[in-house]
Amino acid sequence: MTGYVSTRYYRAPEIMLTWQKYDVEVDIWSAGCIFAEMLEGKPLFPGKDHVNQFSIITELLGTPPDDVIATICSENTLRFVQSLPKRERQPLKNKFKNADPQAIELLERMLVFDPRKRVKAGEALADPYLAPYHDPTDEPEAQEKFDWSFNDADLPVDTWKIMMYSEILDFHNVDANAEQAAQNNDTVAG
């Protein structure tokens, strides 16, 4: 098992199960963990390491379904998951006794092992629990998915250095231009 992609307490199971490809659904899982922490006042899955983390998750959410286990590519991870005791999912209402039932229903939809079955961001925002805060006119969705393929580029170290230096210069020029514009506005106003 591996998965040094996000902060451990909020790390989605598919990252720990060494899925080669994961998507925005990991963010829904993380948001669910943060939401649960807000409801309870402490981290929901405070694992000491990734193995302990996964065990804590299964104590509450049960053993991953067979179709999720079937997607595990690593033999070591597969053996580990299969060696865990079979556990049933615990009702979240038992864990969050004082929480609003609608909050628990939303949390149930966020903390799902199979990322394909996890609630989508737009659906979560439209959930009855979040209705008082939901404003579709102020929640734009990207027209297209961000292309991260540049991360896969196999470039020489010197090329990466030049690219990073260029980004730094661009950043500082934007700040310098904004500062110059602010100074010009102050001069005109004064």
Short mmCIF file of N, CA and C in Angstrom, two decimals:
data_model
loop_
_atom_site.label_atom_id
_atom_site.label_comp_id
_atom_site.label_asym_id
_atom_site.label_seq_id
_atom_site.Cartn_x
_atom_site.Cartn_y
_atom_site.Cartn_z
N MET A 1 0.84 -1.18 0.00
CA MET A 1 0.00 0.00 0.00
C MET A 1 0.89 1.24 0.00
N THR A 2 0.43 2.24 -0.68
CA THR A 2 1.15 3.51 -0.75
C THR A 2 0.13 4.63 -0.83
N GLY A 3 0.57 5.80 -1.22
CA GLY A 3 -0.41 6.85 -1.43
C GLY A 3 -0.06 8.15 -0.77
N TYR A 4 1.10 8.68 -1.07
CA TYR A 4 1.49 9.96 -0.50
C TYR A 4 1.04 11.08 -1.42
N VAL A 5 -0.27 11.21 -1.56
CA VAL A 5 -0.85 12.20 -2.47
C VAL A 5 -1.55 13.29 -1.69
N SER A 6 -2.22 12.92 -0.63
CA SER A 6 -2.95 13.91 0.17
C SER A 6 -2.68 13.63 1.64
N THR A 7 -3.07 14.56 2.49
CA THR A 7 -2.87 14.39 3.93
C THR A 7 -3.56 13.11 4.39
N ARG A 8 -2.86 12.31 5.16
CA ARG A 8 -3.31 10.95 5.50
C ARG A 8 -4.74 10.88 6.01
N TYR A 9 -5.12 11.72 6.96
CA TYR A 9 -6.45 11.61 7.56
C TYR A 9 -7.57 11.80 6.54
N TYR A 10 -7.26 12.45 5.43
CA TYR A 10 -8.28 12.78 4.43
C TYR A 10 -8.06 12.02 3.12
N ARG A 11 -7.16 11.06 3.13
CA ARG A 11 -6.77 10.33 1.92
C ARG A 11 -7.83 9.31 1.53
N ALA A 12 -8.23 9.35 0.27
CA ALA A 12 -9.24 8.42 -0.24
C ALA A 12 -8.68 7.01 -0.33
N PRO A 13 -9.54 6.00 -0.15
CA PRO A 13 -9.06 4.61 -0.18
C PRO A 13 -8.38 4.24 -1.49
N GLU A 14 -8.87 4.77 -2.61
CA GLU A 14 -8.28 4.39 -3.89
C GLU A 14 -6.82 4.81 -4.00
N ILE A 15 -6.43 5.84 -3.27
CA ILE A 15 -5.02 6.24 -3.27
C ILE A 15 -4.22 5.22 -2.47
N MET A 16 -4.76 4.81 -1.32
CA MET A 16 -4.06 3.81 -0.49
C MET A 16 -4.03 2.45 -1.16
N LEU A 17 -5.02 2.16 -1.99
CA LEU A 17 -5.08 0.86 -2.65
C LEU A 17 -4.28 0.85 -3.94
N THR A 18 -3.43 1.83 -4.11
CA THR A 18 -2.49 1.95 -5.22
C THR A 18 -3.15 1.94 -6.59
N TRP A 19 -4.30 2.59 -6.69
CA TRP A 19 -4.88 2.76 -8.02
C TRP A 19 -3.93 3.63 -8.81
N GLN A 20 -3.69 3.26 -10.04
CA GLN A 20 -2.79 4.04 -10.87
C GLN A 20 -3.43 5.35 -11.30
N LYS A 21 -4.74 5.33 -11.48
CA LYS A 21 -5.44 6.54 -11.91
C LYS A 21 -6.57 6.82 -10.94
N TYR A 22 -6.64 8.04 -10.51
CA TYR A 22 -7.76 8.48 -9.68
C TYR A 22 -8.12 9.87 -10.15
N ASP A 23 -9.24 10.36 -9.69
CA ASP A 23 -9.77 11.59 -10.26
C ASP A 23 -10.32 12.48 -9.15
N VAL A 24 -11.18 13.40 -9.51
CA VAL A 24 -11.71 14.40 -8.58
C VAL A 24 -12.49 13.77 -7.43
N GLU A 25 -12.88 12.53 -7.57
CA GLU A 25 -13.63 11.87 -6.49
C GLU A 25 -12.82 11.79 -5.20
N VAL A 26 -11.47 11.81 -5.31
CA VAL A 26 -10.65 11.80 -4.09
C VAL A 26 -10.91 13.07 -3.28
N ASP A 27 -11.24 14.15 -3.98
CA ASP A 27 -11.54 15.41 -3.28
C ASP A 27 -12.86 15.34 -2.53
N ILE A 28 -13.82 14.60 -3.09
CA ILE A 28 -15.11 14.42 -2.41
C ILE A 28 -14.89 13.63 -1.13
N TRP A 29 -14.07 12.58 -1.20
CA TRP A 29 -13.74 11.81 0.00
C TRP A 29 -13.10 12.73 1.05
N SER A 30 -12.11 13.50 0.64
CA SER A 30 -11.43 14.41 1.57
C SER A 30 -12.41 15.40 2.18
N ALA A 31 -13.28 15.96 1.35
CA ALA A 31 -14.29 16.90 1.85
C ALA A 31 -15.21 16.20 2.85
N GLY A 32 -15.55 14.94 2.58
CA GLY A 32 -16.37 14.16 3.52
C GLY A 32 -15.67 13.98 4.86
N CYS A 33 -14.37 13.72 4.82
CA CYS A 33 -13.61 13.57 6.06
C CYS A 33 -13.57 14.88 6.84
N ILE A 34 -13.41 15.98 6.13
CA ILE A 34 -13.40 17.29 6.79
C ILE A 34 -14.78 17.61 7.36
N PHE A 35 -15.82 17.30 6.59
CA PHE A 35 -17.20 17.50 7.03
C PHE A 35 -17.46 16.71 8.31
N ALA A 36 -17.03 15.44 8.34
CA ALA A 36 -17.19 14.60 9.53
C ALA A 36 -16.43 15.19 10.71
N GLU A 37 -15.25 15.72 10.44
CA GLU A 37 -14.46 16.34 11.51
C GLU A 37 -15.18 17.56 12.07
N MET A 38 -15.86 18.31 11.21
CA MET A 38 -16.63 19.46 11.68
C MET A 38 -17.81 19.00 12.55
N LEU A 39 -18.41 17.88 12.18
CA LEU A 39 -19.55 17.36 12.95
C LEU A 39 -19.13 16.82 14.31
N GLU A 40 -17.94 16.20 14.36
CA GLU A 40 -17.52 15.52 15.58
C GLU A 40 -16.47 16.29 16.38
N GLY A 41 -15.79 17.22 15.73
CA GLY A 41 -14.77 17.99 16.44
C GLY A 41 -13.42 17.31 16.52
N LYS A 42 -13.25 16.23 15.77
CA LYS A 42 -11.96 15.54 15.73
C LYS A 42 -11.89 14.75 14.43
N PRO A 43 -10.67 14.38 13.99
CA PRO A 43 -10.55 13.64 12.74
C PRO A 43 -11.33 12.32 12.78
N LEU A 44 -11.93 11.99 11.66
CA LEU A 44 -12.72 10.76 11.57
C LEU A 44 -11.83 9.53 11.45
N PHE A 45 -10.76 9.64 10.66
CA PHE A 45 -9.87 8.50 10.42
C PHE A 45 -8.43 8.89 10.76
N PRO A 46 -8.08 8.94 12.07
CA PRO A 46 -6.74 9.40 12.46
C PRO A 46 -5.70 8.28 12.44
N GLY A 47 -5.37 7.80 11.26
CA GLY A 47 -4.41 6.70 11.15
C GLY A 47 -2.99 7.12 11.46
N LYS A 48 -2.23 6.17 12.03
CA LYS A 48 -0.82 6.43 12.36
C LYS A 48 0.06 6.28 11.13
N ASP A 49 -0.36 5.43 10.20
CA ASP A 49 0.32 5.21 8.93
C ASP A 49 -0.74 4.73 7.95
N HIS A 50 -0.37 4.49 6.69
CA HIS A 50 -1.39 4.16 5.70
C HIS A 50 -2.08 2.82 5.96
N VAL A 51 -1.38 1.87 6.54
CA VAL A 51 -2.00 0.57 6.85
C VAL A 51 -3.02 0.75 7.98
N ASN A 52 -2.62 1.43 9.04
CA ASN A 52 -3.52 1.71 10.16
C ASN A 52 -4.70 2.56 9.69
N GLN A 53 -4.42 3.51 8.81
CA GLN A 53 -5.46 4.38 8.26
C GLN A 53 -6.55 3.55 7.57
N PHE A 54 -6.12 2.63 6.73
CA PHE A 54 -7.08 1.81 5.99
C PHE A 54 -7.88 0.93 6.96
N SER A 55 -7.23 0.39 7.96
CA SER A 55 -7.92 -0.44 8.95
C SER A 55 -8.99 0.37 9.71
N ILE A 56 -8.67 1.61 10.07
CA ILE A 56 -9.63 2.47 10.76
C ILE A 56 -10.84 2.75 9.86
N ILE A 57 -10.57 2.98 8.58
CA ILE A 57 -11.67 3.23 7.64
C ILE A 57 -12.59 2.02 7.58
N THR A 58 -12.01 0.81 7.51
CA THR A 58 -12.86 -0.38 7.41
C THR A 58 -13.62 -0.67 8.70
N GLU A 59 -13.11 -0.21 9.84
CA GLU A 59 -13.86 -0.38 11.09
C GLU A 59 -15.20 0.35 11.03
N LEU A 60 -15.23 1.50 10.38
CA LEU A 60 -16.47 2.28 10.29
C LEU A 60 -17.26 1.95 9.02
N LEU A 61 -16.57 1.87 7.90
CA LEU A 61 -17.27 1.72 6.61
C LEU A 61 -17.35 0.29 6.12
N GLY A 62 -16.78 -0.63 6.87
CA GLY A 62 -16.84 -2.03 6.50
C GLY A 62 -15.78 -2.41 5.47
N THR A 63 -15.78 -3.68 5.11
CA THR A 63 -14.86 -4.19 4.10
C THR A 63 -15.24 -3.62 2.74
N PRO A 64 -14.26 -3.24 1.93
CA PRO A 64 -14.61 -2.76 0.60
C PRO A 64 -15.37 -3.83 -0.18
N PRO A 65 -16.30 -3.41 -1.04
CA PRO A 65 -17.04 -4.38 -1.85
C PRO A 65 -16.09 -5.15 -2.78
N ASP A 66 -16.51 -6.34 -3.18
CA ASP A 66 -15.68 -7.18 -4.05
C ASP A 66 -15.29 -6.48 -5.34
N ASP A 67 -16.21 -5.68 -5.92
CA ASP A 67 -15.86 -5.01 -7.18
C ASP A 67 -14.77 -3.96 -6.99
N VAL A 68 -14.65 -3.40 -5.79
CA VAL A 68 -13.56 -2.46 -5.50
C VAL A 68 -12.27 -3.25 -5.27
N ILE A 69 -12.36 -4.33 -4.53
CA ILE A 69 -11.19 -5.17 -4.27
C ILE A 69 -10.62 -5.70 -5.59
N ALA A 70 -11.49 -6.01 -6.53
CA ALA A 70 -11.05 -6.54 -7.83
C ALA A 70 -10.23 -5.53 -8.63
N THR A 71 -10.30 -4.25 -8.28
CA THR A 71 -9.55 -3.23 -9.02
C THR A 71 -8.14 -3.02 -8.48
N ILE A 72 -7.79 -3.68 -7.39
CA ILE A 72 -6.47 -3.50 -6.79
C ILE A 72 -5.42 -4.16 -7.68
N CYS A 73 -4.45 -3.37 -8.11
CA CYS A 73 -3.42 -3.86 -9.04
C CYS A 73 -2.25 -4.53 -8.34
N SER A 74 -1.91 -4.06 -7.16
CA SER A 74 -0.75 -4.56 -6.44
C SER A 74 -1.09 -5.86 -5.71
N GLU A 75 -0.28 -6.88 -5.96
CA GLU A 75 -0.49 -8.17 -5.29
C GLU A 75 -0.36 -8.04 -3.77
N ASN A 76 0.64 -7.27 -3.32
CA ASN A 76 0.84 -7.09 -1.87
C ASN A 76 -0.37 -6.41 -1.23
N THR A 77 -0.87 -5.37 -1.88
CA THR A 77 -2.03 -4.66 -1.35
C THR A 77 -3.25 -5.55 -1.36
N LEU A 78 -3.42 -6.31 -2.42
CA LEU A 78 -4.56 -7.23 -2.52
C LEU A 78 -4.51 -8.25 -1.39
N ARG A 79 -3.33 -8.84 -1.14
CA ARG A 79 -3.20 -9.81 -0.04
C ARG A 79 -3.53 -9.15 1.30
N PHE A 80 -3.04 -7.92 1.50
CA PHE A 80 -3.32 -7.21 2.74
C PHE A 80 -4.82 -7.02 2.94
N VAL A 81 -5.50 -6.52 1.93
CA VAL A 81 -6.94 -6.25 2.03
C VAL A 81 -7.70 -7.55 2.27
N GLN A 82 -7.31 -8.60 1.58
CA GLN A 82 -7.99 -9.89 1.75
C GLN A 82 -7.71 -10.51 3.12
N SER A 83 -6.61 -10.10 3.75
CA SER A 83 -6.28 -10.65 5.07
C SER A 83 -7.04 -9.96 6.20
N LEU A 84 -7.62 -8.81 5.91
CA LEU A 84 -8.37 -8.09 6.95
C LEU A 84 -9.64 -8.84 7.31
N PRO A 85 -10.07 -8.76 8.56
CA PRO A 85 -11.35 -9.40 8.92
C PRO A 85 -12.50 -8.73 8.17
N LYS A 86 -13.49 -9.54 7.80
CA LYS A 86 -14.68 -9.00 7.13
C LYS A 86 -15.44 -8.15 8.14
N ARG A 87 -15.78 -6.95 7.72
CA ARG A 87 -16.49 -6.03 8.61
C ARG A 87 -17.71 -5.47 7.90
N GLU A 88 -18.74 -5.23 8.68
CA GLU A 88 -19.97 -4.60 8.16
C GLU A 88 -19.86 -3.09 8.32
N ARG A 89 -20.46 -2.38 7.40
CA ARG A 89 -20.52 -0.92 7.50
C ARG A 89 -21.36 -0.53 8.71
N GLN A 90 -20.84 0.39 9.52
CA GLN A 90 -21.56 0.87 10.70
C GLN A 90 -22.43 2.06 10.30
N PRO A 91 -23.65 2.13 10.79
CA PRO A 91 -24.49 3.29 10.47
C PRO A 91 -23.84 4.57 11.01
N LEU A 92 -23.69 5.56 10.15
CA LEU A 92 -23.05 6.81 10.58
C LEU A 92 -23.89 7.54 11.63
N LYS A 93 -25.19 7.27 11.66
CA LYS A 93 -26.04 7.92 12.68
C LYS A 93 -25.63 7.47 14.09
N ASN A 94 -25.04 6.27 14.21
CA ASN A 94 -24.55 5.81 15.51
C ASN A 94 -23.27 6.54 15.92
N LYS A 95 -22.49 6.91 14.94
CA LYS A 95 -21.23 7.62 15.20
C LYS A 95 -21.48 9.10 15.48
N PHE A 96 -22.43 9.68 14.75
CA PHE A 96 -22.73 11.11 14.87
C PHE A 96 -24.13 11.28 15.45
N LYS A 97 -24.27 10.94 16.71
CA LYS A 97 -25.60 10.91 17.35
C LYS A 97 -26.29 12.27 17.41
N ASN A 98 -25.54 13.35 17.48
CA ASN A 98 -26.14 14.68 17.60
C ASN A 98 -26.22 15.44 16.28
N ALA A 99 -25.82 14.79 15.20
CA ALA A 99 -25.79 15.48 13.91
C ALA A 99 -27.17 15.49 13.26
N ASP A 100 -27.40 16.49 12.44
CA ASP A 100 -28.62 16.60 11.65
C ASP A 100 -28.70 15.38 10.73
N PRO A 101 -29.84 14.70 10.67
CA PRO A 101 -29.98 13.52 9.80
C PRO A 101 -29.63 13.82 8.33
N GLN A 102 -29.92 15.03 7.87
CA GLN A 102 -29.56 15.38 6.48
C GLN A 102 -28.04 15.46 6.31
N ALA A 103 -27.34 15.90 7.34
CA ALA A 103 -25.88 15.95 7.28
C ALA A 103 -25.32 14.53 7.18
N ILE A 104 -25.90 13.63 7.94
CA ILE A 104 -25.45 12.23 7.91
C ILE A 104 -25.73 11.61 6.54
N GLU A 105 -26.89 11.90 5.96
CA GLU A 105 -27.21 11.38 4.63
C GLU A 105 -26.19 11.85 3.60
N LEU A 106 -25.82 13.12 3.66
CA LEU A 106 -24.81 13.64 2.73
C LEU A 106 -23.47 12.96 2.97
N LEU A 107 -23.09 12.81 4.22
CA LEU A 107 -21.83 12.16 4.56
C LEU A 107 -21.80 10.73 4.04
N GLU A 108 -22.93 10.02 4.15
CA GLU A 108 -23.03 8.64 3.64
C GLU A 108 -22.73 8.59 2.15
N ARG A 109 -23.10 9.63 1.42
CA ARG A 109 -22.90 9.67 -0.03
C ARG A 109 -21.48 10.10 -0.40
N MET A 110 -20.79 10.73 0.54
CA MET A 110 -19.42 11.19 0.28
C MET A 110 -18.39 10.12 0.61
N LEU A 111 -18.65 9.34 1.66
CA LEU A 111 -17.68 8.35 2.13
C LEU A 111 -18.06 6.97 1.61
N VAL A 112 -17.84 6.76 0.33
CA VAL A 112 -18.17 5.52 -0.36
C VAL A 112 -16.87 4.97 -0.94
N PHE A 113 -16.61 3.68 -0.75
CA PHE A 113 -15.37 3.08 -1.23
C PHE A 113 -15.20 3.23 -2.74
N ASP A 114 -16.24 2.96 -3.49
CA ASP A 114 -16.13 3.02 -4.95
C ASP A 114 -16.27 4.47 -5.40
N PRO A 115 -15.20 5.07 -5.92
CA PRO A 115 -15.28 6.48 -6.31
C PRO A 115 -16.32 6.75 -7.39
N ARG A 116 -16.63 5.74 -8.20
CA ARG A 116 -17.64 5.93 -9.26
C ARG A 116 -19.03 6.08 -8.67
N LYS A 117 -19.22 5.61 -7.44
CA LYS A 117 -20.53 5.69 -6.78
C LYS A 117 -20.60 6.83 -5.76
N ARG A 118 -19.49 7.53 -5.58
CA ARG A 118 -19.44 8.66 -4.66
C ARG A 118 -20.22 9.83 -5.25
N VAL A 119 -20.85 10.62 -4.40
CA VAL A 119 -21.61 11.79 -4.85
C VAL A 119 -20.68 12.73 -5.62
N LYS A 120 -21.20 13.33 -6.66
CA LYS A 120 -20.44 14.32 -7.44
C LYS A 120 -20.53 15.68 -6.74
N ALA A 121 -19.59 16.55 -7.01
CA ALA A 121 -19.53 17.86 -6.34
C ALA A 121 -20.82 18.65 -6.54
N GLY A 122 -21.31 18.71 -7.77
CA GLY A 122 -22.54 19.45 -8.04
C GLY A 122 -23.74 18.88 -7.30
N GLU A 123 -23.79 17.55 -7.22
CA GLU A 123 -24.88 16.89 -6.48
C GLU A 123 -24.78 17.20 -4.98
N ALA A 124 -23.55 17.19 -4.47
CA ALA A 124 -23.36 17.49 -3.04
C ALA A 124 -23.77 18.92 -2.73
N LEU A 125 -23.41 19.84 -3.61
CA LEU A 125 -23.78 21.24 -3.38
C LEU A 125 -25.29 21.44 -3.42
N ALA A 126 -25.98 20.61 -4.21
CA ALA A 126 -27.44 20.72 -4.33
C ALA A 126 -28.17 19.89 -3.27
N ASP A 127 -27.42 19.21 -2.40
CA ASP A 127 -28.02 18.37 -1.36
C ASP A 127 -28.89 19.22 -0.43
N PRO A 128 -30.01 18.66 0.06
CA PRO A 128 -30.89 19.42 0.95
C PRO A 128 -30.18 20.02 2.17
N TYR A 129 -29.17 19.32 2.70
CA TYR A 129 -28.47 19.85 3.86
C TYR A 129 -27.75 21.16 3.55
N LEU A 130 -27.24 21.26 2.33
CA LEU A 130 -26.49 22.46 1.94
C LEU A 130 -27.36 23.50 1.24
N ALA A 131 -28.65 23.22 1.10
CA ALA A 131 -29.56 24.12 0.38
C ALA A 131 -29.48 25.58 0.83
N PRO A 132 -29.39 25.86 2.13
CA PRO A 132 -29.33 27.28 2.54
C PRO A 132 -28.08 28.01 2.01
N TYR A 133 -27.05 27.26 1.66
CA TYR A 133 -25.79 27.87 1.23
C TYR A 133 -25.57 27.73 -0.28
N HIS A 134 -26.44 26.98 -0.93
CA HIS A 134 -26.27 26.65 -2.35
C HIS A 134 -26.74 27.80 -3.23
N ASP A 135 -25.85 28.25 -4.11
CA ASP A 135 -26.19 29.30 -5.06
C ASP A 135 -25.57 28.93 -6.41
N PRO A 136 -26.33 28.26 -7.27
CA PRO A 136 -25.79 27.81 -8.55
C PRO A 136 -25.17 28.93 -9.39
N THR A 137 -25.64 30.16 -9.21
CA THR A 137 -25.08 31.27 -9.99
C THR A 137 -23.69 31.66 -9.51
N ASP A 138 -23.31 31.19 -8.32
CA ASP A 138 -21.99 31.52 -7.76
C ASP A 138 -21.13 30.27 -7.61
N GLU A 139 -21.45 29.23 -8.36
CA GLU A 139 -20.71 27.96 -8.28
C GLU A 139 -20.38 27.49 -9.69
N PRO A 140 -19.50 28.21 -10.38
CA PRO A 140 -19.21 27.84 -11.77
C PRO A 140 -18.50 26.49 -11.87
N GLU A 141 -18.77 25.80 -12.95
CA GLU A 141 -18.09 24.54 -13.23
C GLU A 141 -17.15 24.77 -14.41
N ALA A 142 -16.00 24.14 -14.36
CA ALA A 142 -15.04 24.27 -15.46
C ALA A 142 -15.65 23.71 -16.74
N GLN A 143 -15.37 24.38 -17.83
CA GLN A 143 -15.88 23.93 -19.13
C GLN A 143 -15.18 22.65 -19.58
N GLU A 144 -13.92 22.53 -19.20
CA GLU A 144 -13.18 21.33 -19.54
C GLU A 144 -12.28 20.96 -18.38
N LYS A 145 -11.90 19.70 -18.35
CA LYS A 145 -11.04 19.19 -17.29
C LYS A 145 -9.63 19.74 -17.45
N PHE A 146 -8.98 20.03 -16.33
CA PHE A 146 -7.60 20.51 -16.37
C PHE A 146 -6.70 19.41 -16.89
N ASP A 147 -5.80 19.75 -17.76
CA ASP A 147 -4.87 18.79 -18.36
C ASP A 147 -3.58 18.74 -17.54
N TRP A 148 -3.40 17.66 -16.82
CA TRP A 148 -2.21 17.49 -15.98
C TRP A 148 -1.08 16.76 -16.71
N SER A 149 -1.22 16.53 -18.00
CA SER A 149 -0.25 15.71 -18.71
C SER A 149 1.16 16.29 -18.66
N PHE A 150 1.28 17.59 -18.42
CA PHE A 150 2.62 18.18 -18.33
C PHE A 150 3.42 17.54 -17.19
N ASN A 151 2.73 16.99 -16.19
CA ASN A 151 3.42 16.32 -15.09
C ASN A 151 4.12 15.05 -15.54
N ASP A 152 3.66 14.49 -16.66
CA ASP A 152 4.21 13.23 -17.16
C ASP A 152 5.42 13.44 -18.07
N ALA A 153 5.73 14.69 -18.37
CA ALA A 153 6.83 14.98 -19.30
C ALA A 153 8.15 14.48 -18.72
N ASP A 154 8.90 13.78 -19.55
CA ASP A 154 10.21 13.27 -19.15
C ASP A 154 11.26 14.21 -19.74
N LEU A 155 11.52 15.29 -19.02
CA LEU A 155 12.43 16.33 -19.50
C LEU A 155 13.71 16.32 -18.68
N PRO A 156 14.80 16.80 -19.27
CA PRO A 156 16.05 16.91 -18.51
C PRO A 156 15.89 17.90 -17.35
N VAL A 157 16.67 17.70 -16.32
CA VAL A 157 16.60 18.54 -15.13
C VAL A 157 16.80 20.01 -15.48
N ASP A 158 17.74 20.30 -16.38
CA ASP A 158 17.99 21.70 -16.76
C ASP A 158 16.75 22.33 -17.38
N THR A 159 16.01 21.58 -18.15
CA THR A 159 14.78 22.10 -18.76
C THR A 159 13.76 22.43 -17.68
N TRP A 160 13.61 21.53 -16.69
CA TRP A 160 12.69 21.80 -15.58
C TRP A 160 13.10 23.06 -14.83
N LYS A 161 14.40 23.24 -14.62
CA LYS A 161 14.90 24.43 -13.92
C LYS A 161 14.54 25.69 -14.68
N ILE A 162 14.74 25.68 -16.00
CA ILE A 162 14.42 26.84 -16.82
C ILE A 162 12.92 27.13 -16.77
N MET A 163 12.12 26.07 -16.85
CA MET A 163 10.66 26.26 -16.80
C MET A 163 10.23 26.84 -15.46
N MET A 164 10.80 26.34 -14.37
CA MET A 164 10.45 26.86 -13.05
C MET A 164 10.88 28.31 -12.90
N TYR A 165 12.07 28.62 -13.37
CA TYR A 165 12.56 29.99 -13.28
C TYR A 165 11.66 30.93 -14.08
N SER A 166 11.24 30.48 -15.24
CA SER A 166 10.33 31.27 -16.07
C SER A 166 9.01 31.52 -15.35
N GLU A 167 8.48 30.50 -14.69
CA GLU A 167 7.24 30.66 -13.92
C GLU A 167 7.42 31.68 -12.79
N ILE A 168 8.55 31.61 -12.12
CA ILE A 168 8.82 32.55 -11.03
C ILE A 168 8.88 33.98 -11.56
N LEU A 169 9.56 34.16 -12.68
CA LEU A 169 9.63 35.50 -13.28
C LEU A 169 8.24 35.99 -13.67
N ASP A 170 7.46 35.11 -14.29
CA ASP A 170 6.10 35.49 -14.67
C ASP A 170 5.29 35.91 -13.45
N PHE A 171 5.41 35.15 -12.38
CA PHE A 171 4.67 35.46 -11.15
C PHE A 171 5.05 36.84 -10.63
N HIS A 172 6.34 37.09 -10.56
CA HIS A 172 6.80 38.38 -10.03
C HIS A 172 6.45 39.54 -10.96
N ASN A 173 6.44 39.31 -12.25
CA ASN A 173 6.04 40.36 -13.19
C ASN A 173 4.58 40.71 -13.00
N VAL A 174 3.74 39.72 -12.77
CA VAL A 174 2.32 39.98 -12.53
C VAL A 174 2.18 40.84 -11.29
N ASP A 175 2.90 40.48 -10.23
CA ASP A 175 2.84 41.26 -9.00
C ASP A 175 3.40 42.67 -9.22
N ALA A 176 4.51 42.78 -9.97
CA ALA A 176 5.11 44.08 -10.23
C ALA A 176 4.15 44.95 -11.04
N ASN A 177 3.50 44.34 -12.04
CA ASN A 177 2.55 45.09 -12.86
C ASN A 177 1.35 45.55 -12.02
N ALA A 178 0.86 44.68 -11.15
CA ALA A 178 -0.28 45.03 -10.31
C ALA A 178 0.10 46.14 -9.34
N GLU A 179 1.31 46.05 -8.79
CA GLU A 179 1.78 47.08 -7.85
C GLU A 179 1.95 48.42 -8.57
N GLN A 180 2.50 48.36 -9.79
CA GLN A 180 2.68 49.59 -10.58
C GLN A 180 1.34 50.23 -10.89
N ALA A 181 0.34 49.40 -11.24
CA ALA A 181 -1.00 49.92 -11.54
C ALA A 181 -1.60 50.56 -10.29
N ALA A 182 -1.40 49.95 -9.13
CA ALA A 182 -1.93 50.50 -7.88
C ALA A 182 -1.26 51.84 -7.57
N GLN A 183 0.05 51.92 -7.81
CA GLN A 183 0.75 53.18 -7.57
C GLN A 183 0.26 54.27 -8.53
N ASN A 184 0.02 53.90 -9.78
CA ASN A 184 -0.50 54.86 -10.76
C ASN A 184 -1.88 55.36 -10.33
N ASN A 185 -2.72 54.46 -9.82
CA ASN A 185 -4.05 54.86 -9.35
C ASN A 185 -3.95 55.81 -8.17
N ASP A 186 -3.00 55.54 -7.26
CA ASP A 186 -2.81 56.42 -6.10
C ASP A 186 -2.34 57.80 -6.54
N THR A 187 -1.45 57.83 -7.54
CA THR A 187 -0.94 59.10 -8.05
C THR A 187 -2.05 59.92 -8.69
N VAL A 188 -2.90 59.23 -9.48
CA VAL A 188 -4.01 59.90 -10.15
C VAL A 188 -5.02 60.40 -9.12
N ALA A 189 -5.32 59.58 -8.12
CA ALA A 189 -6.31 59.94 -7.10
C ALA A 189 -5.80 61.04 -6.18
N GLY A 190 -4.49 61.08 -5.95
CA GLY A 190 -3.92 62.02 -4.98
C GLY A 190 -3.66 63.33 -5.59
#
